[in-house]
Coordinates of N, CA and C in Angstrom, one line a residue:
Chain A
G5 N -13.8 7.8 8.7 CA -13.2 7.9 7.6 C -11.4 7.7 7.2
E6 N -10.4 8.5 6.9 CA -9.7 8.4 6.1 C -8.6 8.9 7.5
S7 N -7.8 7.8 7.9 CA -6.6 8.5 8.9 C -5.4 9.4 8.3
V8 N -5.2 9.9 6.9 CA -4.1 9.2 6.0 C -4.7 10.3 4.9
G9 N -4.2 12.2 4.4 CA -4.9 11.7 3.5 C -3.9 13.3 2.8
L10 N -4.5 13.2 1.6 CA -3.5 14.3 0.8 C -3.8 15.7 1.1
H11 N -3.1 16.4 0.9 CA -3.8 18.9 0.4 C -4.1 18.3 -0.9
L12 N -3.5 18.0 -1.8 CA -4.0 17.9 -3.3 C -4.0 17.1 -3.7
P13 N -4.7 16.7 -4.9 CA -5.1 16.2 -6.1 C -3.7 15.6 -6.4
T14 N -3.8 16.8 -7.2 CA -2.6 16.7 -8.7 C -1.2 18.0 -8.6
L15 N -0.6 17.3 -8.6 CA 1.1 18.6 -8.7 C 1.4 18.7 -9.3
S16 N 2.0 19.6 -10.4 CA 2.4 20.0 -12.1 C 3.7 20.5 -12.0
V17 N 4.5 20.2 -12.4 CA 6.3 20.6 -11.9 C 7.2 20.6 -13.4
Q18 N 8.3 21.7 -13.3 CA 9.0 21.2 -14.4 C 9.6 20.8 -14.4
E19 N 10.5 20.3 -15.0 CA 11.4 19.6 -15.1 C 12.6 20.2 -14.6
G20 N 12.8 19.5 -13.2 CA 14.3 20.0 -12.7 C 14.1 20.5 -11.6
D21 N 12.8 21.0 -11.8 CA 12.4 21.5 -10.5 C 12.5 20.4 -9.3
N22 N 12.1 21.1 -7.8 CA 11.3 20.5 -6.8 C 10.5 20.5 -6.5
S23 N 10.1 19.0 -6.4 CA 8.7 18.7 -6.3 C 8.2 18.8 -3.8
I24 N 7.3 18.9 -4.1 CA 6.7 19.3 -2.7 C 5.4 18.4 -2.4
I25 N 5.3 17.4 -2.1 CA 4.0 16.7 -1.6 C 3.4 16.6 -0.1
N26 N 2.3 17.0 -0.2 CA 2.5 16.6 1.3 C 1.4 15.6 2.1
C27 N 1.2 15.8 3.3 CA 0.2 14.6 3.8 C -0.6 14.5 4.9
A28 N -1.7 14.7 5.6 CA -2.6 14.6 6.7 C -2.3 14.0 7.9
Y29 N -2.1 13.2 8.7 CA -3.1 12.3 9.4 C -3.5 12.7 10.5
S30 N -4.1 11.7 11.6 CA -4.9 12.0 12.5 C -5.4 11.3 13.5
N31 N -3.6 10.9 13.2 CA -3.4 9.3 14.9 C -2.6 9.8 15.4
S32 N -3.2 10.4 16.7 CA -1.3 11.1 16.7 C -0.4 9.5 17.4
A33 N -1.5 8.2 17.9 CA -1.2 7.1 17.5 C 0.0 6.7 16.2
S34 N -0.1 7.6 15.4 CA 0.6 6.7 14.6 C 1.8 6.7 14.8
D35 N 3.3 5.7 14.1 CA 4.0 5.6 14.7 C 5.0 5.3 13.7
Y36 N 4.6 5.4 12.7 CA 5.0 4.7 11.2 C 4.6 4.7 10.0
F37 N 5.8 5.5 8.7 CA 4.9 5.9 7.8 C 6.2 6.1 6.0
I38 N 5.2 6.3 6.3 CA 6.0 5.9 4.4 C 4.8 6.4 3.0
W39 N 6.0 7.0 2.5 CA 5.5 7.7 1.2 C 5.7 6.1 0.1
Y40 N 5.1 5.5 -1.4 CA 4.4 5.1 -1.9 C 4.9 5.3 -3.3
K41 N 4.8 5.5 -4.0 CA 4.8 5.9 -5.6 C 4.1 4.8 -6.3
Q42 N 2.9 4.8 -7.1 CA 2.7 4.0 -8.0 C 2.5 4.6 -9.2
E43 N 2.5 4.1 -10.3 CA 3.2 4.0 -11.7 C 1.9 3.7 -12.0
S44 N 1.0 3.7 -13.4 CA 0.6 3.0 -14.4 C -0.1 2.3 -14.4
G45 N -0.6 1.1 -14.1 CA -0.7 -0.6 -14.3 C 0.0 -1.3 -13.4
K46 N 0.3 -0.6 -12.4 CA 1.8 -1.2 -11.4 C 1.5 -1.2 -10.0
G47 N 2.0 -2.0 -9.2 CA 1.6 -1.6 -7.8 C 2.4 -0.8 -7.0
P48 N 2.4 0.0 -6.1 CA 2.2 1.3 -5.0 C 4.3 0.3 -5.0
Q49 N 5.3 0.8 -5.5 CA 6.8 0.8 -5.2 C 6.8 1.2 -3.9
F50 N 7.5 1.5 -3.1 CA 8.6 2.0 -1.1 C 9.3 2.8 -2.3
I51 N 9.3 3.6 -2.1 CA 10.5 5.5 -1.2 C 11.0 5.2 -0.6
I52 N 10.0 5.7 0.7 CA 11.4 5.5 1.8 C 10.0 6.0 2.5
D53 N 10.5 5.3 3.9 CA 9.8 5.6 5.0 C 10.4 6.4 6.7
I54 N 10.0 6.9 8.5 CA 10.5 7.4 8.6 C 9.5 7.3 9.8
R55 N 10.2 6.7 10.9 CA 9.3 6.3 12.4 C 9.5 7.6 12.9
S56 N 8.2 7.7 14.1 CA 7.3 9.0 14.0 C 8.7 9.7 15.5
N57 N 10.2 8.8 15.8 CA 11.4 9.4 16.4 C 11.9 9.9 16.1
M58 N 11.6 10.1 14.9 CA 12.3 10.9 13.5 C 11.6 12.2 12.6
D59 N 12.7 13.7 12.2 CA 11.6 14.3 12.7 C 12.8 14.1 10.5
K60 N 13.0 13.6 10.2 CA 13.9 13.9 8.7 C 14.6 12.4 8.3
R61 N 14.1 12.5 7.0 CA 15.4 11.3 6.5 C 15.0 11.9 5.6
Q62 N 16.3 11.2 4.4 CA 16.6 11.2 3.1 C 16.7 10.2 2.8
G63 N 16.8 10.3 1.1 CA 16.9 9.0 0.0 C 18.3 9.3 -0.9
Q64 N 17.5 8.9 -2.1 CA 18.5 9.2 -3.1 C 17.9 10.3 -3.5
R65 N 17.5 11.7 -3.6 CA 16.8 12.4 -4.8 C 15.5 12.2 -3.6
V66 N 14.9 12.5 -2.5 CA 13.7 11.9 -2.0 C 14.2 12.7 -0.1
T67 N 13.2 12.9 0.4 CA 13.7 13.6 1.8 C 12.0 13.7 1.8
V68 N 12.2 12.9 3.6 CA 10.8 12.9 4.4 C 10.5 13.5 5.1
L69 N 10.0 15.0 5.7 CA 9.9 15.7 7.0 C 8.4 15.0 7.3
L70 N 9.4 14.6 8.6 CA 7.1 14.8 9.4 C 6.9 15.9 10.7
N71 N 6.5 16.1 11.3 CA 6.5 17.2 11.4 C 4.8 16.6 12.5
K72 N 5.8 16.4 13.9 CA 4.5 15.9 15.0 C 3.1 16.0 15.1
T73 N 4.1 17.6 15.4 CA 3.2 18.6 16.4 C 1.9 19.1 15.4
V74 N 2.0 18.8 14.5 CA 0.4 19.2 13.4 C 0.1 17.9 12.6
K75 N 1.1 16.9 12.6 CA 0.5 15.9 12.6 C 0.8 16.2 10.6
H76 N 2.0 16.4 10.5 CA 1.5 16.3 8.3 C 3.6 16.0 8.3
L77 N 3.0 15.5 7.5 CA 3.8 14.7 6.4 C 4.4 15.1 4.8
S78 N 5.6 14.8 5.2 CA 5.9 15.5 3.7 C 6.8 14.4 2.6
L79 N 6.8 14.8 1.3 CA 7.5 14.0 0.3 C 8.5 15.0 -0.3
Q80 N 9.9 15.3 -0.1 CA 10.1 16.4 -1.1 C 11.3 15.7 -2.3
I81 N 11.2 16.2 -4.0 CA 11.7 15.4 -4.4 C 12.5 16.5 -5.2
A82 N 14.0 16.2 -5.4 CA 14.8 17.1 -5.8 C 15.3 16.1 -6.7
A83 N 15.1 17.9 -8.2 CA 15.1 18.2 -9.7 C 14.8 17.0 -9.9
T84 N 13.5 16.8 -10.0 CA 12.6 16.1 -10.2 C 12.6 15.9 -11.7
Q85 N 12.7 14.9 -12.6 CA 12.4 14.0 -13.7 C 11.2 13.6 -14.2
S86 N 11.3 13.5 -15.7 CA 9.9 12.9 -16.3 C 9.6 11.3 -15.8
G87 N 10.3 10.6 -14.6 CA 10.3 9.4 -14.6 C 9.9 9.6 -13.3
D88 N 10.2 10.4 -12.7 CA 8.9 10.7 -12.0 C 7.4 10.8 -12.3
S89 N 6.9 11.4 -12.7 CA 5.1 11.5 -13.1 C 4.3 9.5 -12.4
A90 N 3.6 9.9 -11.1 CA 3.3 9.0 -11.0 C 2.1 9.2 -9.9
V91 N 1.1 8.4 -8.8 CA 0.6 8.9 -8.7 C 1.6 8.3 -6.9
Y92 N 1.6 10.0 -6.2 CA 2.3 9.3 -4.8 C 1.3 9.0 -3.4
F93 N 2.2 8.2 -3.2 CA 0.6 7.8 -1.6 C 1.3 8.1 0.1
C94 N 1.3 8.6 0.7 CA 1.5 8.4 2.8 C 0.8 7.3 3.1
A95 N 1.1 6.8 3.8 CA 0.4 5.5 4.5 C 1.2 5.4 6.3
D96 N 0.2 5.6 7.3 CA 1.0 5.7 8.3 C 0.1 3.7 9.1
R97 N 1.1 3.7 9.7 CA 0.4 2.5 10.6 C 0.5 3.3 12.5
M98 N -1.1 2.4 12.5 CA -1.4 3.0 13.9 C -1.1 3.0 15.2
G99 N 0.5 2.4 15.8 CA 0.8 1.9 16.0 C 1.1 0.6 16.2
Y100 N 2.4 -0.1 17.5 CA 2.4 -1.1 17.1 C 1.9 -2.2 17.8
N101 N 1.9 -3.1 17.1 CA 1.0 -4.3 17.1 C -0.1 -3.9 16.4
N102 N 0.0 -3.1 15.3 CA -1.3 -3.0 14.4 C -0.5 -3.1 13.2
N103 N -0.6 -3.6 12.1 CA -0.1 -3.7 10.6 C -1.0 -3.6 9.5
D104 N -1.7 -3.0 10.7 CA -3.0 -2.0 9.1 C -2.3 -0.6 8.3
M105 N -1.5 -1.1 7.5 CA -1.5 0.7 6.7 C -2.2 1.2 6.0
R106 N -2.4 2.6 6.5 CA -3.7 2.5 6.0 C -3.2 4.4 5.3
F107 N -4.0 4.0 4.0 CA -3.3 5.1 2.5 C -4.5 6.4 2.8
G108 N -3.4 6.9 1.8 CA -4.1 8.3 1.2 C -4.8 8.3 0.1
A109 N -5.7 9.6 -0.6 CA -6.0 8.7 -1.6 C -5.0 9.4 -3.2
G110 N -3.9 9.6 -2.8 CA -3.3 9.9 -3.4 C -2.6 11.6 -3.6
T111 N -1.9 11.9 -4.5 CA -1.5 12.7 -5.2 C -0.7 12.9 -6.6
R112 N -1.2 13.0 -7.8 CA -0.9 12.4 -9.3 C 0.0 13.4 -9.6
L113 N 1.6 13.7 -9.5 CA 3.0 14.2 -10.1 C 2.8 14.5 -11.3
T114 N 2.3 15.3 -12.2 CA 2.9 15.7 -13.6 C 4.4 16.1 -13.5
V115 N 5.0 15.2 -14.6 CA 6.4 16.9 -14.8 C 6.0 17.4 -16.0
K116 N 6.1 18.1 -16.2 CA 6.5 19.0 -17.5 C 7.8 18.9 -17.7
P117 N 7.9 18.8 -19.1 CA 9.6 18.3 -20.4 C 9.4 20.7 -20.2
Chain B
D10 N 17.0 -11.6 -7.6 CA 15.7 -12.5 -6.3 C 14.6 -11.4 -6.9
A11 N 13.6 -12.9 -6.9 CA 12.2 -12.0 -7.2 C 11.3 -11.6 -6.3
G12 N 10.0 -10.7 -7.2 CA 9.7 -9.8 -6.1 C 8.9 -10.7 -5.8
V13 N 7.2 -9.4 -5.1 CA 5.6 -10.3 -5.0 C 5.8 -10.9 -6.3
T14 N 4.7 -11.2 -6.9 CA 4.3 -11.5 -8.4 C 2.6 -12.7 -6.9
Q15 N 1.6 -11.5 -8.6 CA 0.5 -12.3 -8.3 C 0.2 -13.2 -9.6
S16 N -1.1 -13.3 -9.4 CA -1.7 -14.0 -10.8 C -3.5 -14.1 -10.0
P17 N -4.4 -14.3 -11.0 CA -4.0 -13.4 -12.8 C -3.4 -12.2 -12.7
T18 N -3.3 -11.6 -13.2 CA -3.1 -10.2 -13.6 C -4.9 -9.8 -14.2
H19 N -5.7 -10.1 -14.4 CA -6.7 -9.2 -15.4 C -7.7 -10.8 -15.0
L20 N -9.0 -10.0 -14.4 CA -10.5 -11.2 -14.6 C -11.1 -10.2 -14.8
I21 N -12.5 -11.3 -15.2 CA -13.8 -10.6 -15.5 C -14.4 -12.3 -14.9
K22 N -15.1 -11.3 -13.6 CA -16.6 -12.9 -13.1 C -18.1 -12.0 -13.0
T23 N -18.6 -12.5 -12.6 CA -20.4 -12.2 -13.0 C -20.4 -11.7 -11.8
R24 N -20.9 -11.3 -11.4 CA -22.0 -11.2 -10.0 C -22.2 -12.7 -9.4
G25 N -22.5 -13.0 -8.5 CA -22.6 -13.6 -7.7 C -21.3 -15.3 -8.0
Q26 N -20.7 -14.7 -8.4 CA -19.7 -16.2 -8.6 C -18.5 -16.3 -7.8
Q27 N -17.8 -16.9 -8.1 CA -17.4 -16.7 -6.8 C -15.6 -17.2 -7.2
V28 N -14.2 -16.4 -6.4 CA -12.4 -15.8 -7.2 C -12.0 -15.9 -6.4
T29 N -11.5 -15.9 -6.8 CA -9.8 -17.0 -6.1 C -8.5 -15.9 -6.5
L30 N -7.6 -15.6 -5.7 CA -6.7 -14.3 -6.7 C -5.0 -15.0 -5.7
R31 N -4.5 -14.9 -6.4 CA -3.1 -15.9 -6.2 C -2.2 -15.0 -5.7
C32 N -1.1 -15.1 -4.6 CA 0.1 -14.6 -4.4 C 1.1 -15.0 -4.2
S33 N 2.8 -14.8 -4.8 CA 4.3 -15.1 -4.3 C 4.6 -14.4 -3.8
P34 N 5.6 -14.6 -2.2 CA 5.5 -13.2 -1.7 C 7.3 -13.1 -2.3
K35 N 7.9 -12.0 -2.0 CA 8.9 -11.5 -2.2 C 10.2 -12.7 -1.4
S36 N 10.9 -12.9 -2.3 CA 12.3 -13.8 -1.6 C 12.2 -13.6 -0.5
G37 N 12.3 -14.6 1.0 CA 12.7 -13.9 2.7 C 11.9 -12.9 3.4
H38 N 10.4 -13.4 2.3 CA 9.3 -12.8 3.1 C 8.4 -13.7 3.8
D39 N 7.9 -13.6 5.0 CA 6.9 -14.9 5.4 C 5.1 -14.3 5.8
T40 N 4.9 -13.2 5.4 CA 4.2 -12.2 6.0 C 3.7 -12.0 4.4
V41 N 1.6 -12.2 4.8 CA 1.8 -11.5 2.8 C 0.2 -10.7 3.2
S42 N -0.3 -9.8 2.9 CA -0.5 -8.6 3.2 C -2.1 -8.3 2.0
W43 N -3.4 -8.6 2.0 CA -3.6 -8.3 0.7 C -4.8 -6.8 1.1
Y44 N -4.5 -6.5 -0.5 CA -5.6 -4.6 -0.5 C -5.9 -4.8 -1.6
Q45 N -7.1 -4.1 -1.6 CA -8.4 -3.7 -2.3 C -8.2 -2.0 -2.7
Q46 N -7.6 -2.3 -3.7 CA -7.8 -0.5 -4.2 C -8.9 -0.3 -5.9
A47 N -9.2 0.9 -5.6 CA -11.0 1.1 -6.3 C -10.6 1.8 -7.0
L48 N -11.0 2.2 -8.5 CA -10.3 3.5 -9.4 C -10.3 4.9 -8.6
G49 N -8.8 5.5 -8.6 CA -9.0 7.0 -8.3 C -8.4 6.7 -6.4
Q50 N -8.7 5.8 -5.9 CA -7.7 5.8 -4.4 C -7.0 4.8 -4.1
G51 N -6.9 5.2 -3.1 CA -5.9 4.5 -2.6 C -5.8 2.5 -1.7
P52 N -5.1 2.2 -1.5 CA -5.3 1.0 -0.8 C -6.5 0.9 0.7
Q53 N -6.6 -0.1 0.4 CA -7.7 -0.6 1.0 C -7.5 -1.5 2.1
F54 N -7.0 -2.1 3.6 CA -6.0 -2.9 3.8 C -7.3 -3.9 4.0
I55 N -7.4 -5.4 3.4 CA -7.9 -6.5 3.7 C -8.1 -7.2 5.2
F56 N -6.7 -7.7 5.4 CA -6.0 -8.9 6.0 C -4.8 -9.6 5.6
Q57 N -4.0 -9.8 6.9 CA -2.5 -9.9 6.7 C -3.0 -11.6 7.8
Y58 N -1.7 -12.1 6.7 CA -0.9 -13.4 7.0 C -0.1 -13.7 7.9
Y59 N -0.4 -14.8 8.5 CA 1.8 -14.9 8.6 C 1.3 -16.2 9.5
E60 N 2.6 -17.0 9.1 CA 2.7 -18.6 10.3 C 1.2 -18.7 9.7
E61 N 0.4 -18.9 8.7 CA -1.0 -19.4 7.5 C -2.3 -19.1 9.0
E62 N -1.9 -18.0 9.6 CA -3.3 -17.4 10.4 C -3.3 -16.3 9.5
E63 N -4.9 -15.9 9.5 CA -4.7 -14.0 9.6 C -4.4 -13.4 10.9
R64 N -3.8 -13.1 10.9 CA -2.8 -12.0 12.5 C -3.6 -10.9 12.3
Q65 N -4.3 -9.7 11.1 CA -5.2 -9.0 11.5 C -6.4 -8.8 10.1
R66 N -7.1 -8.3 10.4 CA -8.3 -7.8 9.9 C -8.9 -7.1 9.1
G67 N -9.4 -6.1 8.5 CA -9.6 -4.7 7.8 C -11.4 -4.7 6.9
N68 N -11.7 -3.7 7.7 CA -13.1 -3.3 7.7 C -13.7 -4.2 6.3
F69 N -14.0 -5.4 6.1 CA -14.8 -6.3 4.9 C -15.6 -6.9 5.6
P70 N -15.9 -7.7 4.8 CA -17.2 -8.8 5.2 C -17.4 -9.8 4.6
D71 N -17.5 -11.3 5.0 CA -17.3 -12.3 5.4 C -16.9 -12.6 4.5
R72 N -17.3 -12.3 2.6 CA -16.8 -12.7 1.6 C -15.9 -13.0 1.8
F73 N -14.5 -11.9 1.5 CA -13.6 -12.0 1.8 C -12.7 -12.8 2.8
S74 N -12.2 -14.1 2.3 CA -11.8 -15.2 3.1 C -9.9 -15.3 2.4
G75 N -9.2 -15.5 2.8 CA -8.0 -15.9 2.2 C -7.3 -17.2 3.2
H76 N -5.7 -16.9 2.4 CA -5.5 -18.7 3.0 C -3.5 -18.4 3.2
Q77 N -3.0 -18.8 3.4 CA -1.8 -19.0 3.8 C -0.8 -20.3 4.1
F78 N 0.2 -20.8 2.6 CA -0.2 -21.8 2.5 C 1.5 -22.2 2.8
P79 N 1.9 -23.7 3.3 CA 3.3 -23.8 3.8 C 4.9 -22.8 3.8
N80 N 5.1 -22.3 2.7 CA 5.7 -22.3 1.7 C 5.8 -19.9 1.5
Y81 N 4.1 -20.2 2.1 CA 4.8 -18.3 2.1 C 3.4 -17.5 1.8
S82 N 3.3 -18.5 0.1 CA 2.0 -17.7 -0.6 C 0.8 -17.6 -0.1
S83 N -0.3 -17.6 -1.1 CA -1.3 -17.1 -0.6 C -2.5 -16.5 -1.1
E84 N -3.9 -17.1 -0.8 CA -4.9 -16.9 -1.7 C -5.5 -15.8 -0.6
L85 N -6.6 -14.8 -1.8 CA -7.3 -14.2 -1.4 C -8.7 -14.8 -1.9
N86 N -9.7 -15.7 -1.6 CA -11.9 -15.9 -1.6 C -12.2 -14.6 -1.9
V87 N -13.1 -14.9 -3.1 CA -14.0 -13.9 -3.2 C -15.3 -14.5 -3.0
N88 N -16.2 -15.6 -2.0 CA -17.1 -15.5 -2.5 C -19.1 -14.2 -2.7
A89 N -20.1 -14.8 -3.7 CA -20.7 -14.2 -4.0 C -20.1 -12.6 -4.9
L90 N -20.0 -12.8 -5.1 CA -19.1 -11.3 -6.0 C -20.3 -10.5 -5.9
L91 N -20.1 -9.0 -5.6 CA -20.9 -8.2 -5.7 C -20.8 -7.0 -6.8
L92 N -21.4 -6.7 -7.8 CA -20.3 -5.3 -8.7 C -19.3 -4.1 -8.1
G93 N -19.9 -3.9 -6.8 CA -18.4 -3.0 -6.2 C -17.9 -3.0 -5.8
D94 N -16.8 -5.3 -6.3 CA -16.6 -6.0 -6.0 C -15.0 -5.1 -6.8
S95 N -15.6 -4.6 -7.9 CA -14.4 -4.8 -8.7 C -13.6 -3.3 -9.0
A96 N -12.3 -3.8 -8.6 CA -10.9 -3.0 -7.8 C -9.9 -3.5 -9.0
L97 N -8.5 -3.1 -8.4 CA -7.1 -3.9 -8.4 C -6.3 -4.3 -7.0
Y98 N -6.6 -5.9 -7.3 CA -6.3 -6.0 -5.0 C -5.1 -6.3 -5.8
L99 N -4.2 -5.9 -4.1 CA -3.3 -5.5 -4.6 C -2.3 -6.1 -3.3
C100 N -1.3 -7.1 -3.6 CA -0.7 -8.4 -2.0 C 0.5 -8.0 -1.3
A101 N 0.6 -7.3 -1.2 CA 1.8 -7.2 -0.4 C 2.3 -8.3 0.8
S102 N 4.3 -8.5 0.7 CA 4.7 -8.8 1.4 C 5.4 -8.2 2.9
S103 N 5.9 -8.9 3.5 CA 6.5 -8.4 4.8 C 8.0 -8.9 5.5
L104 N 8.4 -8.7 6.2 CA 9.2 -9.7 7.2 C 9.1 -10.0 8.4
G105 N 7.5 -10.5 8.8 CA 6.5 -10.7 10.1 C 7.6 -10.6 11.1
T106 N 8.6 -10.8 11.6 CA 9.6 -10.3 12.3 C 10.7 -9.3 12.8
D107 N 9.8 -8.4 11.3 CA 10.8 -7.1 11.9 C 9.6 -6.2 12.0
Y108 N 9.1 -5.3 12.5 CA 7.5 -5.0 13.1 C 7.7 -3.5 11.9
N109 N 8.8 -3.0 11.8 CA 9.5 -1.8 10.3 C 9.9 -2.1 9.0
S110 N 9.6 -3.5 8.8 CA 9.9 -4.2 7.7 C 8.6 -3.7 6.6
P111 N 8.9 -2.7 5.8 CA 8.0 -1.8 5.0 C 7.3 -3.0 4.1
L112 N 6.2 -2.0 3.4 CA 5.5 -3.6 2.6 C 6.1 -3.5 0.9
H113 N 6.2 -4.8 1.0 CA 6.5 -4.6 -0.7 C 5.4 -5.6 -1.2
F114 N 4.7 -4.7 -2.6 CA 4.3 -5.1 -3.8 C 4.0 -5.4 -5.0
G115 N 2.7 -6.4 -5.2 CA 2.9 -6.8 -6.1 C 2.0 -6.2 -7.3
N116 N 1.9 -6.2 -8.7 CA 1.8 -5.2 -9.6 C -0.4 -5.5 -9.4
G117 N -0.8 -6.2 -8.7 CA -2.4 -6.6 -8.4 C -3.1 -7.6 -9.5
T118 N -4.3 -8.2 -9.4 CA -5.0 -8.7 -10.2 C -6.8 -8.0 -10.4
R119 N -6.3 -7.0 -11.4 CA -7.9 -6.5 -12.1 C -8.9 -7.4 -12.1
L120 N -9.8 -7.0 -11.2 CA -10.7 -7.7 -11.6 C -12.2 -7.3 -11.1
T121 N -13.6 -7.3 -13.1 CA -14.1 -6.5 -12.5 C -15.4 -7.9 -12.7
V122 N -16.2 -7.6 -12.0 CA -17.6 -8.2 -12.6 C -18.7 -7.2 -13.0
T123 N -19.2 -8.3 -13.5 CA -20.0 -7.2 -14.6 C -22.0 -7.8 -13.9

C-alpha cells in the first residue's frame, strides 16, 4: 500500500484565507519530504521540501510543518490566491540511498473568489 | 534555463504495440526518473537512471524499460501495451550527487492505449 496519504481529497477556501493541507506517512525511516503543486495539464511543480531533522520550514507564502511523532506533514498557504487552485501532493523518500519518492493521491484545492 | 522537456505530449497506441517516450533533463541535472500517473492518482515511480544505468526500479514489469544517453537524456520504452498502461508518463530530473536534490518534473506524455 501507499506510504503517504492525505486526509482530505478536496479543500475549498475563500480567496485571502489561509489554507492547510495535511498528509500522513507510515514509514518512520522516511527522511525527506516534498510538497508539489500540479495544475491541470502540467507536471508537478516543486513547492517546498523539508528534511526529517527539521520541524518547520518556510518559503514564500508557504510553510511546511513536520511532526515525526505522529508521522504527519502539513502545508500551510498564507493569503490563498486564485492561482493556488491545483492538486497538491506530498511525497516522501524511504531513507538514505533510496531514490524512490512516494506520492500520495493528492488534495484538490479550490479557491473561491 | 530550460526545464525538463518531454516528447511527444500526446500519443495513442493500440494494445500489443510498443511505445518510446523521450525526456531531456533540466540543464545541469544528470539523473532522470520516470513516473506513471493514472487519472486521479499520485505519480508512481517506475525507475531512475544515473550515469547511463538503471539505479533503482519501482514495482513495474519488465515490459517497462529505459535508457539514458551520454547527454543525460532518457527514453522510456513500454512493450506489449495493455489498456491499463494508459496514463500520464512523467519524467523528472535531479542532480545525482546531491542526495537532497528535489525532483523537477516535465509536463508529461499522455499515453492512451485503445
